[in-house]
């Protein structure tokens, strides 16, 4: 029962480098999300995908791009990493919208130096 | 502009006593509220939810109360156990541009239950 799986779990990047966080869910959910968690800031929505083929900006989209590759997979890309993007990133999914329980992955710790 | 507020960053209670975590919201369009629990180095996990048509929802030791007029909800844990020590996030959703896909989270409250 994998649920939501995200990789890598830990990553250190240099300023200006690019990387992609991968996320996959095996619950046949339509909606997928990327959040970031910073100390004292709670969970903030970066991007979400209500259904396969659609993506929308969340609260803090600047510096990120996403791809909903198929129903299972939703990736988050940092094109040119900045120290301000040092954070813990959580991928999540839900059946259809947020009335259904959102299930989170275990998190990816990203440090940009 | 913080739409979901958890004004207590931390709370400490004794094992066996009641824990009360509070949450306030400002957006009157919110009509569904959830509590998530998060242990260190893990993702948040769903705990309990309540729709705006109700004022109380109970699940075992956990009860959520909603006061719509005050735009306030609270999570009661009775009796509190050491294993309940975690960060608790309040979250809300509602129609937004015709959709209801997005959850807005509070900043979280760290609950510590002392043996």
CSV table of C-alpha atoms in Angstrom, one decimal:
chain,number,residue,atom,x,y,z
A,1,UNK,CA,0.0,0.0,0.0
A,2,UNK,CA,2.4,2.7,-1.3
A,3,UNK,CA,-0.1,5.6,-1.5
A,4,UNK,CA,1.8,8.7,-2.5
A,5,UNK,CA,5.4,8.2,-3.3
A,6,UNK,CA,7.8,11.1,-3.9
A,7,UNK,CA,11.5,11.1,-4.8
A,8,UNK,CA,14.1,12.1,-3.9
A,9,UNK,CA,13.7,12.3,-0.1
A,10,UNK,CA,16.8,14.5,0.3
A,11,UNK,CA,18.6,16.8,-2.1
A,12,UNK,CA,21.2,19.5,-1.9
A,13,UNK,CA,21.4,21.9,-4.8
A,14,UNK,CA,23.6,24.8,-5.7
A,15,UNK,CA,22.0,28.1,-6.5
A,16,UNK,CA,21.1,28.1,-10.2
A,17,UNK,CA,20.9,24.3,-10.6
A,18,UNK,CA,17.7,22.7,-11.8
A,19,UNK,CA,16.0,19.6,-10.5
A,20,UNK,CA,12.7,17.7,-10.7
A,21,UNK,CA,10.8,16.2,-7.8
A,22,UNK,CA,8.9,13.2,-8.8
A,23,UNK,CA,5.5,12.1,-7.4
A,24,UNK,CA,3.3,9.1,-8.1
A,25,UNK,CA,0.1,7.9,-6.5
A,26,UNK,CA,-1.4,4.5,-6.8
A,27,UNK,CA,-4.9,5.3,-5.5
A,28,UNK,CA,-6.4,6.2,-8.9
A,29,UNK,CA,-6.9,9.8,-7.7
A,30,UNK,CA,-7.9,12.6,-10.1
A,31,UNK,CA,-6.4,15.5,-8.2
A,32,UNK,CA,-2.8,16.0,-7.2
A,33,UNK,CA,-1.0,18.8,-5.4
A,34,UNK,CA,2.4,20.1,-4.5
A,35,UNK,CA,2.9,21.9,-1.1
A,36,UNK,CA,5.9,23.3,0.6
A,37,UNK,CA,6.3,23.6,4.3
A,38,UNK,CA,8.5,26.2,5.9
A,39,UNK,CA,9.1,26.9,9.6
A,40,UNK,CA,6.2,29.0,11.0
A,41,UNK,CA,4.5,29.1,7.6
A,42,UNK,CA,2.4,26.0,7.6
A,43,UNK,CA,1.7,24.2,4.3
A,44,UNK,CA,1.4,26.4,1.2
A,45,UNK,CA,0.1,25.2,-2.1
A,46,UNK,CA,2.5,25.6,-5.0
A,47,UNK,CA,0.6,24.0,-7.9
A,48,UNK,CA,-2.3,21.6,-8.2
A,49,UNK,CA,-3.8,19.5,-10.9
A,50,UNK,CA,-7.5,19.0,-10.6
A,51,UNK,CA,-7.5,16.2,-13.2
A,52,UNK,CA,-5.2,14.7,-15.8
A,53,UNK,CA,-4.2,17.3,-18.4
A,54,UNK,CA,-4.8,20.3,-16.2
A,55,UNK,CA,-2.6,22.3,-13.9
A,56,UNK,CA,-3.2,25.5,-12.0
A,57,UNK,CA,-1.2,27.8,-9.8
A,58,UNK,CA,-1.5,27.8,-6.1
A,59,UNK,CA,-0.5,30.3,-3.5
A,60,UNK,CA,3.3,30.3,-4.2
A,61,UNK,CA,4.0,29.2,-7.8
A,62,UNK,CA,6.9,31.5,-8.7
A,63,UNK,CA,10.1,29.6,-9.5
A,64,UNK,CA,8.3,26.3,-10.1
A,65,UNK,CA,6.8,24.4,-13.0
A,66,UNK,CA,4.8,21.3,-13.0
A,67,UNK,CA,3.8,18.5,-15.3
A,68,UNK,CA,0.9,16.1,-14.9
A,69,UNK,CA,2.5,13.3,-16.9
A,70,UNK,CA,-0.5,11.0,-16.6
A,71,UNK,CA,-3.1,10.2,-14.0
A,72,UNK,CA,-0.5,8.7,-11.6
A,73,UNK,CA,2.3,11.2,-11.9
A,74,UNK,CA,2.8,14.8,-11.1
A,75,UNK,CA,6.3,16.3,-11.1
A,76,UNK,CA,7.6,19.6,-9.8
A,77,UNK,CA,10.5,21.3,-11.4
A,78,UNK,CA,12.8,24.0,-10.2
A,79,UNK,CA,14.4,25.5,-13.2
A,80,UNK,CA,17.0,27.7,-11.4
A,81,UNK,CA,17.1,26.9,-7.7
A,82,UNK,CA,17.3,29.7,-5.2
A,83,UNK,CA,18.1,29.6,-1.5
A,84,UNK,CA,14.5,30.8,-0.8
A,85,UNK,CA,13.4,27.4,-2.2
A,86,UNK,CA,15.0,25.6,0.6
A,87,UNK,CA,12.0,23.8,2.1
A,88,UNK,CA,10.2,20.5,2.7
A,89,UNK,CA,8.1,19.6,-0.3
A,90,UNK,CA,5.0,17.4,0.0
A,91,UNK,CA,3.1,15.9,-2.9
A,92,UNK,CA,-0.5,14.9,-2.2
A,93,UNK,CA,-3.5,13.5,-4.0
A,94,UNK,CA,-7.2,13.2,-3.5
A,95,UNK,CA,-10.1,11.5,-5.3
A,96,UNK,CA,-11.8,14.6,-6.7
A,97,UNK,CA,-11.2,18.0,-5.1
A,98,UNK,CA,-10.6,18.7,-1.4
A,99,UNK,CA,-13.9,17.4,-0.2
A,100,UNK,CA,-12.3,14.0,-0.3
A,101,UNK,CA,-9.4,13.3,2.0
A,102,UNK,CA,-6.0,14.5,0.7
A,103,UNK,CA,-3.3,12.0,1.1
A,104,UNK,CA,0.3,13.2,1.5
A,105,UNK,CA,3.6,11.7,0.6
A,106,UNK,CA,6.4,11.6,3.1
A,107,UNK,CA,8.1,14.7,2.0
A,108,UNK,CA,11.3,15.8,0.1
A,109,UNK,CA,13.9,17.8,2.0
A,110,UNK,CA,15.5,20.3,-0.4
A,111,UNK,CA,18.4,22.5,0.5
A,112,UNK,CA,19.7,25.2,-1.9
A,113,UNK,CA,23.1,26.5,-1.0
B,1,UNK,CA,-3.5,37.7,4.4
B,2,UNK,CA,-3.8,34.6,6.4
B,3,UNK,CA,-7.2,33.0,5.9
B,4,UNK,CA,-6.8,30.2,8.4
B,5,UNK,CA,-5.2,31.1,11.7
B,6,UNK,CA,-3.9,28.9,14.4
B,7,UNK,CA,-2.8,31.4,17.0
B,8,UNK,CA,-1.2,29.0,19.4
B,9,UNK,CA,2.2,27.7,18.1
B,10,UNK,CA,2.4,25.2,20.8
B,11,UNK,CA,0.4,23.5,23.5
B,12,UNK,CA,1.5,21.2,26.4
B,13,UNK,CA,-0.9,19.0,28.3
B,14,UNK,CA,-0.7,16.1,30.8
B,15,UNK,CA,-1.5,12.6,29.7
B,16,UNK,CA,-5.2,11.8,30.3
B,17,UNK,CA,-6.3,15.4,30.2
B,18,UNK,CA,-8.1,17.2,27.4
B,19,UNK,CA,-6.3,18.9,24.6
B,20,UNK,CA,-8.1,21.7,22.9
B,21,UNK,CA,-6.6,23.1,19.7
B,22,UNK,CA,-8.1,26.2,18.1
B,23,UNK,CA,-8.5,27.5,14.6
B,24,UNK,CA,-10.0,30.7,13.2
B,25,UNK,CA,-10.8,31.5,9.6
B,26,UNK,CA,-11.7,34.7,7.8
B,27,UNK,CA,-13.1,33.5,4.4
B,28,UNK,CA,-16.8,33.1,4.6
B,29,UNK,CA,-16.7,30.9,1.5
B,30,UNK,CA,-15.0,28.1,3.4
B,31,UNK,CA,-17.5,25.3,4.0
B,32,UNK,CA,-15.4,22.3,4.8
B,33,UNK,CA,-12.8,22.0,7.5
B,34,UNK,CA,-10.2,19.4,8.3
B,35,UNK,CA,-7.6,18.6,10.8
B,36,UNK,CA,-4.3,17.0,9.9
B,37,UNK,CA,-1.7,15.5,12.2
B,38,UNK,CA,2.0,15.5,11.4
B,39,UNK,CA,4.8,13.7,13.0
B,40,UNK,CA,8.4,14.8,12.4
B,41,UNK,CA,9.9,13.5,9.1
B,42,UNK,CA,6.5,12.3,7.9
B,43,UNK,CA,3.8,13.7,5.7
B,44,UNK,CA,0.6,15.0,7.2
B,45,UNK,CA,-2.2,12.5,7.8
B,46,UNK,CA,-5.9,13.2,7.8
B,47,UNK,CA,-7.5,13.1,11.3
B,48,UNK,CA,-11.1,14.4,11.2
B,49,UNK,CA,-13.3,16.8,9.1
B,50,UNK,CA,-16.5,18.7,9.4
B,51,UNK,CA,-18.9,20.2,7.0
B,52,UNK,CA,-20.4,23.6,7.6
B,53,UNK,CA,-23.8,22.1,7.8
B,54,UNK,CA,-22.8,20.5,11.1
B,55,UNK,CA,-21.5,21.9,14.3
B,56,UNK,CA,-19.9,18.8,15.7
B,57,UNK,CA,-18.2,15.7,14.5
B,58,UNK,CA,-16.8,13.0,16.7
B,59,UNK,CA,-14.4,10.1,16.0
B,60,UNK,CA,-13.3,8.2,19.0
B,61,UNK,CA,-11.1,10.4,21.2
B,62,UNK,CA,-11.3,13.3,18.6
B,63,UNK,CA,-14.1,15.8,18.3
B,64,UNK,CA,-14.2,18.8,16.1
B,65,UNK,CA,-16.5,21.7,16.9
B,66,UNK,CA,-17.5,24.4,14.4
B,67,UNK,CA,-18.9,27.8,15.3
B,68,UNK,CA,-19.8,29.3,12.0
B,69,UNK,CA,-21.0,32.7,13.4
B,70,UNK,CA,-17.6,33.1,15.1
B,71,UNK,CA,-15.7,31.5,12.2
B,72,UNK,CA,-14.0,29.3,14.7
B,73,UNK,CA,-13.3,25.6,15.0
B,74,UNK,CA,-11.6,23.5,17.7
B,75,UNK,CA,-10.3,20.0,18.0
B,76,UNK,CA,-10.7,18.3,21.3
B,77,UNK,CA,-8.7,15.2,22.2
B,78,UNK,CA,-9.9,13.3,25.2
B,79,UNK,CA,-8.1,11.7,26.9
B,80,UNK,CA,-4.8,12.9,25.5
B,81,UNK,CA,-2.0,10.3,25.0
B,82,UNK,CA,1.7,10.7,24.6
B,83,UNK,CA,1.4,9.3,21.1
B,84,UNK,CA,-0.8,12.3,20.2
B,85,UNK,CA,2.3,14.6,20.4
B,86,UNK,CA,2.6,16.0,16.9
B,87,UNK,CA,1.9,19.2,14.9
B,88,UNK,CA,-1.8,19.7,14.2
B,89,UNK,CA,-2.8,21.6,11.1
B,90,UNK,CA,-6.2,23.1,10.6
B,91,UNK,CA,-7.3,23.3,7.0
B,92,UNK,CA,-10.3,24.7,5.1
B,93,UNK,CA,-11.8,24.6,1.6
B,94,UNK,CA,-14.6,26.1,-0.2
B,95,UNK,CA,-15.7,27.3,-3.6
B,96,UNK,CA,-13.0,29.3,-5.3
B,97,UNK,CA,-13.7,30.5,-8.8
B,98,UNK,CA,-16.2,27.7,-9.1
B,99,UNK,CA,-13.9,25.0,-7.9
B,100,UNK,CA,-13.3,23.5,-4.5
B,101,UNK,CA,-9.9,21.9,-5.1
B,102,UNK,CA,-7.7,23.8,-2.8
B,103,UNK,CA,-7.1,23.4,0.9
B,104,UNK,CA,-5.8,26.4,2.8
B,105,UNK,CA,-3.8,25.4,5.9
B,106,UNK,CA,-3.0,27.2,9.1
B,107,UNK,CA,0.5,27.4,10.4
B,108,UNK,CA,0.1,24.5,12.8
B,109,UNK,CA,0.1,23.9,16.6
B,110,UNK,CA,2.7,21.7,18.2
B,111,UNK,CA,1.0,19.5,20.8
B,112,UNK,CA,3.1,17.9,23.5
B,113,UNK,CA,1.4,15.4,25.8
B,114,UNK,CA,3.5,14.7,28.9
B,115,UNK,CA,3.4,11.3,30.5
